[in-house]
Structures are given as structure tokens and as C-alpha cells.
Amino acid sequence: MKEAVVIGLGLIGGSLALELKKRANYKIKGIDADPANVQKALELGIIDEETTYDGLQNAEVVIIAVPVNKIGEVALRVLDCVESETLVMDVGSVKGNICREVASHPLRSQFVAAHPMAGTEFSGPEAAIYDLFDGKVMVLCDVQQSDWRLLDRALSISKLLNMRVKMMPSEEHDRHIAYVSHLSHVISYVLGQTVLEKERDEAQIFDMASSGFASTVRLAKSTGTMWSPIFLENRDNVLQTLDEYMENLAKFRTLIAESDDAGLRKTISDINYIKKVLKG
Ligand SMILES: O=C(O)C(=O)C[C@]1(C(=O)O)C=C[C@@H](O)C=C1
């Protein structure tokens, strides 16, 4: 039976474990710094057994799904322990720092830097979902640094999950992801913060909130354990997007302050182009 080891049994690690088990009959071994997560993952049938870094020898694939600030050190430790045929993949949301950290390891070519573009606002093994990755994009970075046979295995796993693969340099990934993922989270947190501060003075404001508020503030339910390290690992790119966002916000504010109906309609109509680029 093929073996996969998943390190970090949260939403993403847990969901990958479920998929590999159900879709390809892998035996899943798990590692997590929090014993409660291991216990929960065992109870939920996400993993078959707990293991340690000494138990990586028979793994066909080791998936690292810990918070992004910990991936580099975990990846180096894993590469120190694995056999020459094992694929080591991370699934973090920031790729440049991780690729730099593993760059000089003698087994660098066994590592594939991956980012499955899927998630929810929930966390922990109980948040793991079967089908989470179905139809989504898997980004693979700096692939020329990986052994082609192991890259091929990463591609097979992506195909198994029914994901579309995109390959790009890690630096480009980090610049783009700041716009389409990290900025949205900052905005949602600050929206939640602004409304919560108001709610303290004027109770019942949330009674009026409907789907518009719910959809824009959904991401604000995501944990700081995951998102603070993402913002800090991709700091320069996130700051760049925030500067551009704040500039646009100031322009939008001016249009409202000046009761510029034509300006507002034109700006909104331009932004409505998003309907064409984002389907669904
Ligand atoms: O839908 C969500 O709740 C997510 O946060 C998913 C999301 C995203 O920003 O789209 C977040 C981080 C992952 O690295 C990939 C996807």
C-alpha cells in the first residue's frame, strides 16, 4: 500500500489526507505539533496513524501543511530524513521564502513548492472537506529546481484531486497572490473591525446585516495563526497592494464627498468588468 505522510493536520492538510485516502487508497500517517489535532484526525478517520520524523522512510509523498512561517524549517528537517525516491511538497500560500530556504539542501530536487488555490475561513482537522480542491488551481513554483520524476508525481496528485495546474516562478506567485488572496483578507479583517467597533456603541447593528455584509466579511473569520504569518512572509508585496488599495479608496471617498454621481457611475461601471474576468 502506498504511504503518504501529512505534516499539519488542519483544513488543507486534513482535506488532502482525505482525498489521497479516498481517491487513491493511500495509507495516511500524520504529524502535528498539537496532540489534540492528531487525536481529532484519528477520530475523524483523516489519518490512519500518527507518526514522527523517524517514520518517513516508506513515504511516497510527504505533504507539509503547517503555517507558512514554519514551512522552511519543517521542509529542511523532512529533507534530512527522507529516502531518495520520496516527493516532499509544501502547500503554503507564500512561496519565495520557502524556495530560498530549501535552495542549498542536497535533496532540494525532491522538493516541489505547491499552492493549492482552495480554502475556507475555518481551520483544524474538523474543517477538512472531501472535494475541497475539485476544479481549483494548483500552482507549482520554481519547477526547474525539482527532479522531473518527482514533479511528475506532484502533477499526478494534482490530477487525482481534479485540479488545473499552473507553473510559475515563486517571486511572481507571491506578487500575484498578494492581489488576489492576501489583500482580500486584509480588507475583510478591517471591514469586520470597523463594524465591530461601531457595534460596541450601537447594539443591534448586526441584526441588519444580510448577505452583502456576510460575503464581504466571511474571510474575517479566518485565524490569525494562519494569516499573520502569511502577511509577514509576503510583507513587501502585501504592503504594495495595500498602498494601491488605499489610493483607490481615497479616490472613491473623494467621489462620494464631492457628490460626483457621474464619477461614481463611471468608476463602478469600470470596476464591473470584474464580472467578465471572474465567473460565478
Ligand atoms: O476561500 C477562502 O476562505 C480562502 O481563504 C481561500 C484562499 C483564497 O484566498 O482564495 C486562501 C488561502 C489559500 O492559500 C488559498 C485560497
PDB file of C-alpha atoms and ligand atoms in Angstrom:
ATOM      1  CA  MET A   1       0.000   0.000   0.000  1.00  0.00           C
ATOM      2  CA  LYS A   2       1.319   3.488  -0.911  1.00  0.00           C
ATOM      3  CA  GLU A   3       2.063   5.703   2.082  1.00  0.00           C
ATOM      4  CA  ALA A   4       1.639   9.466   2.436  1.00  0.00           C
ATOM      5  CA  VAL A   5       2.680  11.480   5.468  1.00  0.00           C
ATOM      6  CA  VAL A   6       0.839  14.731   6.145  1.00  0.00           C
ATOM      7  CA  ILE A   7       2.508  17.230   8.492  1.00  0.00           C
ATOM      8  CA  GLY A   8      -0.012  19.763   9.806  1.00  0.00           C
ATOM      9  CA  LEU A   9      -3.493  18.297  10.150  1.00  0.00           C
ATOM     10  CA  GLY A  10      -5.561  21.444   9.659  1.00  0.00           C
ATOM     11  CA  LEU A  11      -8.054  22.316   6.933  1.00  0.00           C
ATOM     12  CA  ILE A  12      -5.653  21.897   3.994  1.00  0.00           C
ATOM     13  CA  GLY A  13      -3.537  19.017   5.341  1.00  0.00           C
ATOM     14  CA  GLY A  14      -6.664  17.211   6.543  1.00  0.00           C
ATOM     15  CA  SER A  15      -8.509  17.705   3.247  1.00  0.00           C
ATOM     16  CA  LEU A  16      -5.511  16.437   1.248  1.00  0.00           C
ATOM     17  CA  ALA A  17      -5.297  13.408   3.526  1.00  0.00           C
ATOM     18  CA  LEU A  18      -8.982  12.638   2.922  1.00  0.00           C
ATOM     19  CA  GLU A  19      -8.543  12.906  -0.846  1.00  0.00           C
ATOM     20  CA  LEU A  20      -5.413  10.738  -1.052  1.00  0.00           C
ATOM     21  CA  LYS A  21      -7.078   8.105   1.089  1.00  0.00           C
ATOM     22  CA  LYS A  22     -10.401   8.021  -0.735  1.00  0.00           C
ATOM     23  CA  ARG A  23      -9.301   8.668  -4.301  1.00  0.00           C
ATOM     24  CA  ALA A  24      -6.057   6.645  -4.385  1.00  0.00           C
ATOM     25  CA  ASN A  25      -6.148   4.366  -1.364  1.00  0.00           C
ATOM     26  CA  TYR A  26      -3.008   5.804   0.254  1.00  0.00           C
ATOM     27  CA  LYS A  27      -2.262   4.836   3.835  1.00  0.00           C
ATOM     28  CA  ILE A  28      -2.094   8.188   5.630  1.00  0.00           C
ATOM     29  CA  LYS A  29       0.251   8.891   8.500  1.00  0.00           C
ATOM     30  CA  GLY A  30       0.026  12.215  10.308  1.00  0.00           C
ATOM     31  CA  ILE A  31       2.235  14.569  12.309  1.00  0.00           C
ATOM     32  CA  ASP A  32       1.017  17.659  14.147  1.00  0.00           C
ATOM     33  CA  ALA A  33       2.611  19.755  16.903  1.00  0.00           C
ATOM     34  CA  ASP A  34      -0.756  19.770  18.695  1.00  0.00           C
ATOM     35  CA  PRO A  35      -1.669  16.320  20.099  1.00  0.00           C
ATOM     36  CA  ALA A  36      -5.364  17.334  20.112  1.00  0.00           C
ATOM     37  CA  ASN A  37      -5.239  17.716  16.300  1.00  0.00           C
ATOM     38  CA  VAL A  38      -3.704  14.248  15.933  1.00  0.00           C
ATOM     39  CA  GLN A  39      -6.398  12.783  18.192  1.00  0.00           C
ATOM     40  CA  LYS A  40      -9.167  14.524  16.233  1.00  0.00           C
ATOM     41  CA  ALA A  41      -7.697  13.472  12.870  1.00  0.00           C
ATOM     42  CA  LEU A  42      -7.599   9.847  14.070  1.00  0.00           C
ATOM     43  CA  GLU A  43     -11.189  10.031  15.343  1.00  0.00           C
ATOM     44  CA  LEU A  44     -12.413  11.518  12.072  1.00  0.00           C
ATOM     45  CA  GLY A  45     -10.584   8.880  10.025  1.00  0.00           C
ATOM     46  CA  ILE A  46      -8.474  11.568   8.308  1.00  0.00           C
ATOM     47  CA  ILE A  47      -5.264   9.713   9.187  1.00  0.00           C
ATOM     48  CA  ASP A  48      -4.685   6.023   9.779  1.00  0.00           C
ATOM     49  CA  GLU A  49      -1.946   6.501  12.327  1.00  0.00           C
ATOM     50  CA  GLU A  50       0.315   9.042  13.964  1.00  0.00           C
ATOM     51  CA  THR A  51       3.997   9.044  13.027  1.00  0.00           C
ATOM     52  CA  THR A  52       7.186  11.023  13.715  1.00  0.00           C
ATOM     53  CA  TYR A  53      10.047  12.350  11.598  1.00  0.00           C
ATOM     54  CA  ASP A  54      11.704   8.938  12.094  1.00  0.00           C
ATOM     55  CA  GLY A  55       8.756   7.333  10.298  1.00  0.00           C
ATOM     56  CA  LEU A  56       9.138   9.000   6.882  1.00  0.00           C
ATOM     57  CA  GLN A  57      11.215   6.229   5.257  1.00  0.00           C
ATOM     58  CA  ASN A  58       8.419   4.459   3.396  1.00  0.00           C
ATOM     59  CA  ALA A  59       6.536   7.577   2.357  1.00  0.00           C
ATOM     60  CA  GLU A  60       5.905   8.062  -1.340  1.00  0.00           C
ATOM     61  CA  VAL A  61       4.952  11.624  -0.581  1.00  0.00           C
ATOM     62  CA  VAL A  62       5.333  13.925   2.428  1.00  0.00           C
ATOM     63  CA  ILE A  63       2.976  16.916   2.437  1.00  0.00           C
ATOM     64  CA  ILE A  64       3.865  19.916   4.597  1.00  0.00           C
ATOM     65  CA  ALA A  65       0.751  21.879   5.558  1.00  0.00           C
ATOM     66  CA  VAL A  66       1.928  23.870   8.591  1.00  0.00           C
ATOM     67  CA  PRO A  67       1.669  27.706   8.928  1.00  0.00           C
ATOM     68  CA  VAL A  68       3.887  29.430   6.334  1.00  0.00           C
ATOM     69  CA  ASN A  69       6.452  30.742   8.817  1.00  0.00           C
ATOM     70  CA  LYS A  70       7.206  27.154   9.878  1.00  0.00           C
ATOM     71  CA  ILE A  71       7.354  25.502   6.429  1.00  0.00           C
ATOM     72  CA  GLY A  72      11.037  26.250   5.740  1.00  0.00           C
ATOM     73  CA  GLU A  73      12.334  24.642   8.933  1.00  0.00           C
ATOM     74  CA  VAL A  74       9.950  21.659   8.615  1.00  0.00           C
ATOM     75  CA  ALA A  75      10.938  21.145   4.955  1.00  0.00           C
ATOM     76  CA  LEU A  76      14.652  21.107   5.840  1.00  0.00           C
ATOM     77  CA  ARG A  77      14.005  18.613   8.627  1.00  0.00           C
ATOM     78  CA  VAL A  78      11.938  16.388   6.319  1.00  0.00           C
ATOM     79  CA  LEU A  79      14.580  16.501   3.557  1.00  0.00           C
ATOM     80  CA  ASP A  80      17.144  15.388   6.158  1.00  0.00           C
ATOM     81  CA  CYS A  81      15.036  12.268   6.885  1.00  0.00           C
ATOM     82  CA  VAL A  82      13.558  11.032   3.592  1.00  0.00           C
ATOM     83  CA  GLU A  83      14.687   8.360   1.149  1.00  0.00           C
ATOM     84  CA  SER A  84      15.859   9.306  -2.354  1.00  0.00           C
ATOM     85  CA  GLU A  85      12.520   8.456  -4.037  1.00  0.00           C
ATOM     86  CA  THR A  86      10.225  10.450  -1.732  1.00  0.00           C
ATOM     87  CA  LEU A  87       8.397  13.532  -3.009  1.00  0.00           C
ATOM     88  CA  VAL A  88       8.282  16.379  -0.469  1.00  0.00           C
ATOM     89  CA  MET A  89       5.617  19.005  -1.181  1.00  0.00           C
ATOM     90  CA  ASP A  90       4.534  22.047   0.763  1.00  0.00           C
ATOM     91  CA  VAL A  91       1.161  23.726   0.294  1.00  0.00           C
ATOM     92  CA  GLY A  92       1.810  27.196   1.734  1.00  0.00           C
ATOM     93  CA  SER A  93       0.369  30.495   0.486  1.00  0.00           C
ATOM     94  CA  VAL A  94       3.765  32.228   0.138  1.00  0.00           C
ATOM     95  CA  LYS A  95       6.490  30.566  -1.907  1.00  0.00           C
ATOM     96  CA  GLY A  96       9.583  32.798  -2.321  1.00  0.00           C
ATOM     97  CA  ASN A  97      10.981  32.488   1.220  1.00  0.00           C
ATOM     98  CA  ILE A  98      10.379  28.737   1.321  1.00  0.00           C
ATOM     99  CA  CYS A  99      12.144  28.165  -2.013  1.00  0.00           C
ATOM    100  CA  ARG A 100      15.093  30.255  -0.796  1.00  0.00           C
ATOM    101  CA  GLU A 101      15.267  28.318   2.492  1.00  0.00           C
ATOM    102  CA  VAL A 102      15.485  24.888   0.821  1.00  0.00           C
ATOM    103  CA  ALA A 103      17.677  26.095  -2.093  1.00  0.00           C
ATOM    104  CA  SER A 104      21.002  24.725  -0.824  1.00  0.00           C
ATOM    105  CA  HIS A 105      19.752  21.455   0.672  1.00  0.00           C
ATOM    106  CA  PRO A 106      21.437  18.471  -1.059  1.00  0.00           C
ATOM    107  CA  LEU A 107      17.979  16.931  -1.658  1.00  0.00           C
ATOM    108  CA  ARG A 108      16.401  20.170  -2.984  1.00  0.00           C
ATOM    109  CA  SER A 109      15.344  18.389  -6.160  1.00  0.00           C
ATOM    110  CA  GLN A 110      12.985  16.166  -4.150  1.00  0.00           C
ATOM    111  CA  PHE A 111      11.026  19.242  -3.068  1.00  0.00           C
ATOM    112  CA  VAL A 112       8.085  20.674  -5.036  1.00  0.00           C
ATOM    113  CA  ALA A 113       6.737  24.070  -3.945  1.00  0.00           C
ATOM    114  CA  ALA A 114       2.962  23.938  -4.348  1.00  0.00           C
ATOM    115  CA  HIS A 115      -0.002  26.171  -3.582  1.00  0.00           C
ATOM    116  CA  PRO A 116      -3.479  24.708  -3.977  1.00  0.00           C
ATOM    117  CA  MET A 117      -5.816  27.662  -4.508  1.00  0.00           C
ATOM    118  CA  ALA A 118      -8.543  26.417  -2.225  1.00  0.00           C
ATOM    119  CA  GLY A 119      -9.619  27.001   1.339  1.00  0.00           C
ATOM    120  CA  THR A 120     -12.342  28.184   3.639  1.00  0.00           C
ATOM    121  CA  GLU A 121     -12.465  30.503   6.634  1.00  0.00           C
ATOM    122  CA  PHE A 122     -12.447  27.517   9.013  1.00  0.00           C
ATOM    123  CA  SER A 123      -9.483  25.690  10.479  1.00  0.00           C
ATOM    124  CA  GLY A 124      -8.409  22.500  12.234  1.00  0.00           C
ATOM    125  CA  PRO A 125      -8.959  18.836  11.310  1.00  0.00           C
ATOM    126  CA  GLU A 126     -12.723  19.175  11.828  1.00  0.00           C
ATOM    127  CA  ALA A 127     -12.763  21.721   8.978  1.00  0.00           C
ATOM    128  CA  ALA A 128     -11.257  19.220   6.492  1.00  0.00           C
ATOM    129  CA  ILE A 129     -13.520  18.627   3.499  1.00  0.00           C
ATOM    130  CA  TYR A 130     -13.514  15.997   0.793  1.00  0.00           C
ATOM    131  CA  ASP A 131     -13.688  17.663  -2.698  1.00  0.00           C
ATOM    132  CA  LEU A 132     -12.197  20.968  -1.456  1.00  0.00           C
ATOM    133  CA  PHE A 133      -9.749  21.041  -4.372  1.00  0.00           C
ATOM    134  CA  ASP A 134     -12.099  19.863  -7.097  1.00  0.00           C
ATOM    135  CA  GLY A 135     -11.840  22.111 -10.185  1.00  0.00           C
ATOM    136  CA  LYS A 136      -9.469  24.565  -8.445  1.00  0.00           C
ATOM    137  CA  VAL A 137      -5.973  25.696  -9.480  1.00  0.00           C
ATOM    138  CA  MET A 138      -2.754  24.132  -8.182  1.00  0.00           C
ATOM    139  CA  VAL A 139       0.225  26.484  -8.571  1.00  0.00           C
ATOM    140  CA  LEU A 140       3.641  24.820  -8.762  1.00  0.00           C
ATOM    141  CA  CYS A 141       6.658  27.113  -8.374  1.00  0.00           C
ATOM    142  CA  ASP A 142      10.299  27.040  -9.482  1.00  0.00           C
ATOM    143  CA  VAL A 143       9.692  23.612 -11.052  1.00  0.00           C
ATOM    144  CA  GLN A 144      13.039  23.593 -12.850  1.00  0.00           C
ATOM    145  CA  GLN A 145      14.625  23.032  -9.408  1.00  0.00           C
ATOM    146  CA  SER A 146      12.692  19.771  -8.927  1.00  0.00           C
ATOM    147  CA  ASP A 147      13.547  16.287 -10.197  1.00  0.00           C
ATOM    148  CA  TRP A 148      11.251  15.672 -13.185  1.00  0.00           C
ATOM    149  CA  ARG A 149      10.112  12.256 -11.909  1.00  0.00           C
ATOM    150  CA  LEU A 150       9.014  13.731  -8.595  1.00  0.00           C
ATOM    151  CA  LEU A 151       7.474  16.731 -10.348  1.00  0.00           C
ATOM    152  CA  ASP A 152       5.554  14.224 -12.424  1.00  0.00           C
ATOM    153  CA  ARG A 153       4.279  12.654  -9.196  1.00  0.00           C
ATOM    154  CA  ALA A 154       3.144  16.075  -7.963  1.00  0.00           C
ATOM    155  CA  LEU A 155       1.310  16.513 -11.277  1.00  0.00           C
ATOM    156  CA  SER A 156      -0.358  13.108 -10.857  1.00  0.00           C
ATOM    157  CA  ILE A 157      -1.511  14.072  -7.367  1.00  0.00           C
ATOM    158  CA  SER A 158      -2.914  17.367  -8.729  1.00  0.00           C
ATOM    159  CA  LYS A 159      -4.734  15.405 -11.441  1.00  0.00           C
ATOM    160  CA  LEU A 160      -6.085  12.988  -8.859  1.00  0.00           C
ATOM    161  CA  LEU A 161      -7.525  15.977  -6.982  1.00  0.00           C
ATOM    162  CA  ASN A 162      -9.040  17.195 -10.272  1.00  0.00           C
ATOM    163  CA  MET A 163      -7.020  20.418 -10.158  1.00  0.00           C
ATOM    164  CA  ARG A 164      -5.779  22.605 -13.018  1.00  0.00           C
ATOM    165  CA  VAL A 165      -2.027  23.128 -12.785  1.00  0.00           C
ATOM    166  CA  LYS A 166      -0.220  26.437 -13.331  1.00  0.00           C
ATOM    167  CA  MET A 167       3.541  26.749 -13.105  1.00  0.00           C
ATOM    168  CA  MET A 168       5.371  29.984 -12.351  1.00  0.00           C
ATOM    169  CA  PRO A 169       8.416  31.431 -10.591  1.00  0.00           C
ATOM    170  CA  SER A 170       7.920  31.761  -6.820  1.00  0.00           C
ATOM    171  CA  GLU A 171       8.548  35.525  -6.912  1.00  0.00           C
ATOM    172  CA  GLU A 172       5.799  36.005  -9.485  1.00  0.00           C
ATOM    173  CA  HIS A 173       3.430  33.812  -7.464  1.00  0.00           C
ATOM    174  CA  ASP A 174       3.997  35.939  -4.361  1.00  0.00           C
ATOM    175  CA  ARG A 175       3.396  39.216  -6.238  1.00  0.00           C
ATOM    176  CA  HIS A 176       0.170  37.975  -7.811  1.00  0.00           C
ATOM    177  CA  ILE A 177      -1.193  36.191  -4.771  1.00  0.00           C
ATOM    178  CA  ALA A 178      -0.864  39.386  -2.727  1.00  0.00           C
ATOM    179  CA  TYR A 179      -3.543  40.894  -5.021  1.00  0.00           C
ATOM    180  CA  VAL A 180      -5.966  38.003  -5.380  1.00  0.00           C
ATOM    181  CA  SER A 181      -5.799  36.476  -1.919  1.00  0.00           C
ATOM    182  CA  HIS A 182      -3.835  38.351   0.725  1.00  0.00           C
ATOM    183  CA  LEU A 183      -5.303  41.830   0.073  1.00  0.00           C
ATOM    184  CA  SER A 184      -8.877  40.445   0.254  1.00  0.00           C
ATOM    185  CA  HIS A 185      -8.131  39.091   3.711  1.00  0.00           C
ATOM    186  CA  VAL A 186      -6.727  42.404   4.982  1.00  0.00           C
ATOM    187  CA  ILE A 187      -9.771  44.238   3.651  1.00  0.00           C
ATOM    188  CA  SER A 188     -12.190  41.752   5.198  1.00  0.00           C
ATOM    189  CA  TYR A 189     -10.461  41.940   8.588  1.00  0.00           C
ATOM    190  CA  VAL A 190     -10.543  45.738   8.575  1.00  0.00           C
ATOM    191  CA  LEU A 191     -14.179  45.787   7.461  1.00  0.00           C
ATOM    192  CA  GLY A 192     -15.034  43.429  10.337  1.00  0.00           C
ATOM    193  CA  GLN A 193     -13.031  45.594  12.738  1.00  0.00           C
ATOM    194  CA  THR A 194     -14.737  48.810  11.623  1.00  0.00           C
ATOM    195  CA  VAL A 195     -18.230  47.361  12.027  1.00  0.00           C
ATOM    196  CA  LEU A 196     -17.410  45.674  15.360  1.00  0.00           C
ATOM    197  CA  GLU A 197     -16.143  48.978  16.763  1.00  0.00           C
ATOM    198  CA  LYS A 198     -19.398  50.624  15.714  1.00  0.00           C
ATOM    199  CA  GLU A 199     -21.444  47.741  17.142  1.00  0.00           C
ATOM    200  CA  ARG A 200     -19.949  48.434  20.575  1.00  0.00           C
ATOM    201  CA  ASP A 201     -21.644  51.837  20.579  1.00  0.00           C
ATOM    202  CA  GLU A 202     -24.782  50.950  18.700  1.00  0.00           C
ATOM    203  CA  ALA A 203     -26.002  47.474  19.585  1.00  0.00           C
ATOM    204  CA  GLN A 204     -28.105  45.503  17.106  1.00  0.00           C
ATOM    205  CA  ILE A 205     -26.308  46.762  14.012  1.00  0.00           C
ATOM    206  CA  PHE A 206     -25.699  43.093  13.113  1.00  0.00           C
ATOM    207  CA  ASP A 207     -29.455  42.424  13.057  1.00  0.00           C
ATOM    208  CA  MET A 208     -29.494  44.452   9.846  1.00  0.00           C
ATOM    209  CA  ALA A 209     -26.587  42.625   8.223  1.00  0.00           C
ATOM    210  CA  SER A 210     -27.525  40.421   5.298  1.00  0.00           C
ATOM    211  CA  SER A 211     -25.773  38.553   2.509  1.00  0.00           C
ATOM    212  CA  GLY A 212     -23.797  41.595   1.295  1.00  0.00           C
ATOM    213  CA  PHE A 213     -22.055  42.029   4.619  1.00  0.00           C
ATOM    214  CA  ALA A 214     -21.737  38.275   5.157  1.00  0.00           C
ATOM    215  CA  SER A 215     -19.981  37.711   1.827  1.00  0.00           C
ATOM    216  CA  THR A 216     -17.520  40.581   2.250  1.00  0.00           C
ATOM    217  CA  VAL A 217     -16.697  39.771   5.877  1.00  0.00           C
ATOM    218  CA  ARG A 218     -16.530  35.962   5.540  1.00  0.00           C
ATOM    219  CA  LEU A 219     -12.731  35.936   5.342  1.00  0.00           C
ATOM    220  CA  ALA A 220     -12.513  37.872   8.635  1.00  0.00           C
ATOM    221  CA  LYS A 221     -13.417  34.611  10.400  1.00  0.00           C
ATOM    222  CA  SER A 222     -10.037  33.104   9.375  1.00  0.00           C
ATOM    223  CA  THR A 223      -7.497  32.670  12.193  1.00  0.00           C
ATOM    224  CA  GLY A 224      -4.520  34.908  12.967  1.00  0.00           C
ATOM    225  CA  THR A 225      -2.436  31.737  13.429  1.00  0.00           C
ATOM    226  CA  MET A 226      -2.661  31.233   9.679  1.00  0.00           C
ATOM    227  CA  TRP A 227      -2.908  34.784   8.363  1.00  0.00           C
ATOM    228  CA  SER A 228      -0.449  36.823  10.437  1.00  0.00           C
ATOM    229  CA  PRO A 229       2.485  34.670   9.169  1.00  0.00           C
ATOM    230  CA  ILE A 230       1.179  34.937   5.576  1.00  0.00           C
ATOM    231  CA  PHE A 231       1.086  38.764   5.721  1.00  0.00           C
ATOM    232  CA  LEU A 232       4.567  38.871   7.282  1.00  0.00           C
ATOM    233  CA  GLU A 233       6.157  36.309   4.932  1.00  0.00           C
ATOM    234  CA  ASN A 234       4.798  38.243   1.939  1.00  0.00           C
ATOM    235  CA  ARG A 235       5.233  41.626   3.599  1.00  0.00           C
ATOM    236  CA  ASP A 236       6.629  43.739   0.748  1.00  0.00           C
ATOM    237  CA  ASN A 237       4.056  42.544  -1.780  1.00  0.00           C
ATOM    238  CA  VAL A 238       1.156  42.955   0.656  1.00  0.00           C
ATOM    239  CA  LEU A 239       2.328  46.485   1.514  1.00  0.00           C
ATOM    240  CA  GLN A 240       2.467  47.319  -2.198  1.00  0.00           C
ATOM    241  CA  THR A 241      -1.132  46.129  -2.766  1.00  0.00           C
ATOM    242  CA  LEU A 242      -2.301  47.996   0.326  1.00  0.00           C
ATOM    243  CA  ASP A 243      -0.739  51.255  -0.901  1.00  0.00           C
ATOM    244  CA  GLU A 244      -2.547  50.883  -4.222  1.00  0.00           C
ATOM    245  CA  TYR A 245      -5.788  49.934  -2.496  1.00  0.00           C
ATOM    246  CA  MET A 246      -5.646  52.903  -0.116  1.00  0.00           C
ATOM    247  CA  GLU A 247      -5.026  55.239  -3.038  1.00  0.00           C
ATOM    248  CA  ASN A 248      -8.128  53.906  -4.803  1.00  0.00           C
ATOM    249  CA  LEU A 249     -10.138  54.060  -1.581  1.00  0.00           C
ATOM    250  CA  ALA A 250      -9.179  57.727  -1.163  1.00  0.00           C
ATOM    251  CA  LYS A 251     -10.278  58.454  -4.761  1.00  0.00           C
ATOM    252  CA  PHE A 252     -13.590  56.670  -4.158  1.00  0.00           C
ATOM    253  CA  ARG A 253     -14.071  58.665  -0.953  1.00  0.00           C
ATOM    254  CA  THR A 254     -13.496  61.908  -2.842  1.00  0.00           C
ATOM    255  CA  LEU A 255     -16.170  60.984  -5.414  1.00  0.00           C
ATOM    256  CA  ILE A 256     -18.688  60.455  -2.598  1.00  0.00           C
ATOM    257  CA  ALA A 257     -17.591  63.550  -0.651  1.00  0.00           C
ATOM    258  CA  GLU A 258     -17.987  65.681  -3.788  1.00  0.00           C
ATOM    259  CA  SER A 259     -21.374  64.073  -4.659  1.00  0.00           C
ATOM    260  CA  ASP A 260     -19.865  63.223  -8.034  1.00  0.00           C
ATOM    261  CA  ASP A 261     -22.652  60.998  -9.413  1.00  0.00           C
ATOM    262  CA  ALA A 262     -21.160  60.737 -12.917  1.00  0.00           C
ATOM    263  CA  GLY A 263     -17.726  59.945 -11.498  1.00  0.00           C
ATOM    264  CA  LEU A 264     -19.126  57.238  -9.222  1.00  0.00           C
ATOM    265  CA  ARG A 265     -21.152  55.644 -12.040  1.00  0.00           C
ATOM    266  CA  LYS A 266     -18.146  55.668 -14.361  1.00  0.00           C
ATOM    267  CA  THR A 267     -15.824  54.214 -11.701  1.00  0.00           C
ATOM    268  CA  ILE A 268     -18.314  51.488 -10.722  1.00  0.00           C
ATOM    269  CA  SER A 269     -19.026  50.656 -14.349  1.00  0.00           C
ATOM    270  CA  ASP A 270     -15.277  50.260 -14.982  1.00  0.00           C
ATOM    271  CA  ILE A 271     -14.971  48.011 -11.936  1.00  0.00           C
ATOM    272  CA  ASN A 272     -17.967  45.924 -13.084  1.00  0.00           C
ATOM    273  CA  TYR A 273     -15.592  44.496 -15.677  1.00  0.00           C
ATOM    274  CA  ILE A 274     -14.750  42.096 -12.849  1.00  0.00           C
ATOM    275  CA  LYS A 275     -17.934  40.210 -13.898  1.00  0.00           C
ATOM    276  CA  LYS A 276     -16.216  39.282 -17.154  1.00  0.00           C
ATOM    277  CA  VAL A 277     -12.959  38.117 -15.605  1.00  0.00           C
ATOM    278  CA  LEU A 278     -14.430  36.334 -12.580  1.00  0.00           C
ATOM    279  CA  LYS A 279     -17.150  33.913 -13.470  1.00  0.00           C
ATOM    280  CA  GLY A 280     -19.609  32.627 -10.877  1.00  0.00           C
TER     281      GLY A 280
HETATM  282  O1  LIG B   1     -11.931  30.974   0.469  1.00  0.00           O
HETATM  283  C1  LIG B   1     -11.245  31.179   1.463  1.00  0.00           C
HETATM  284  O2  LIG B   1     -11.716  31.268   2.589  1.00  0.00           O
HETATM  285  C2  LIG B   1      -9.801  31.299   1.336  1.00  0.00           C
HETATM  286  O3  LIG B   1      -9.231  31.957   2.151  1.00  0.00           O
HETATM  287  C3  LIG B   1      -9.100  30.576   0.253  1.00  0.00           C
HETATM  288  C4  LIG B   1      -7.790  31.141  -0.213  1.00  0.00           C
HETATM  289  C5  LIG B   1      -8.069  32.430  -1.013  1.00  0.00           C
HETATM  290  O4  LIG B   1      -7.632  33.488  -0.605  1.00  0.00           O
HETATM  291  O5  LIG B   1      -8.750  32.320  -2.030  1.00  0.00           O
HETATM  292  C6  LIG B   1      -6.913  31.423   0.937  1.00  0.00           C
HETATM  293  C7  LIG B   1      -5.675  30.926   1.073  1.00  0.00           C
HETATM  294  C8  LIG B   1      -5.189  29.784   0.276  1.00  0.00           C
HETATM  295  O6  LIG B   1      -3.834  29.826   0.184  1.00  0.00           O
HETATM  296  C9  LIG B   1      -5.918  29.684  -0.977  1.00  0.00           C
HETATM  297  C10 LIG B   1      -7.175  30.141  -1.095  1.00  0.00           C
END
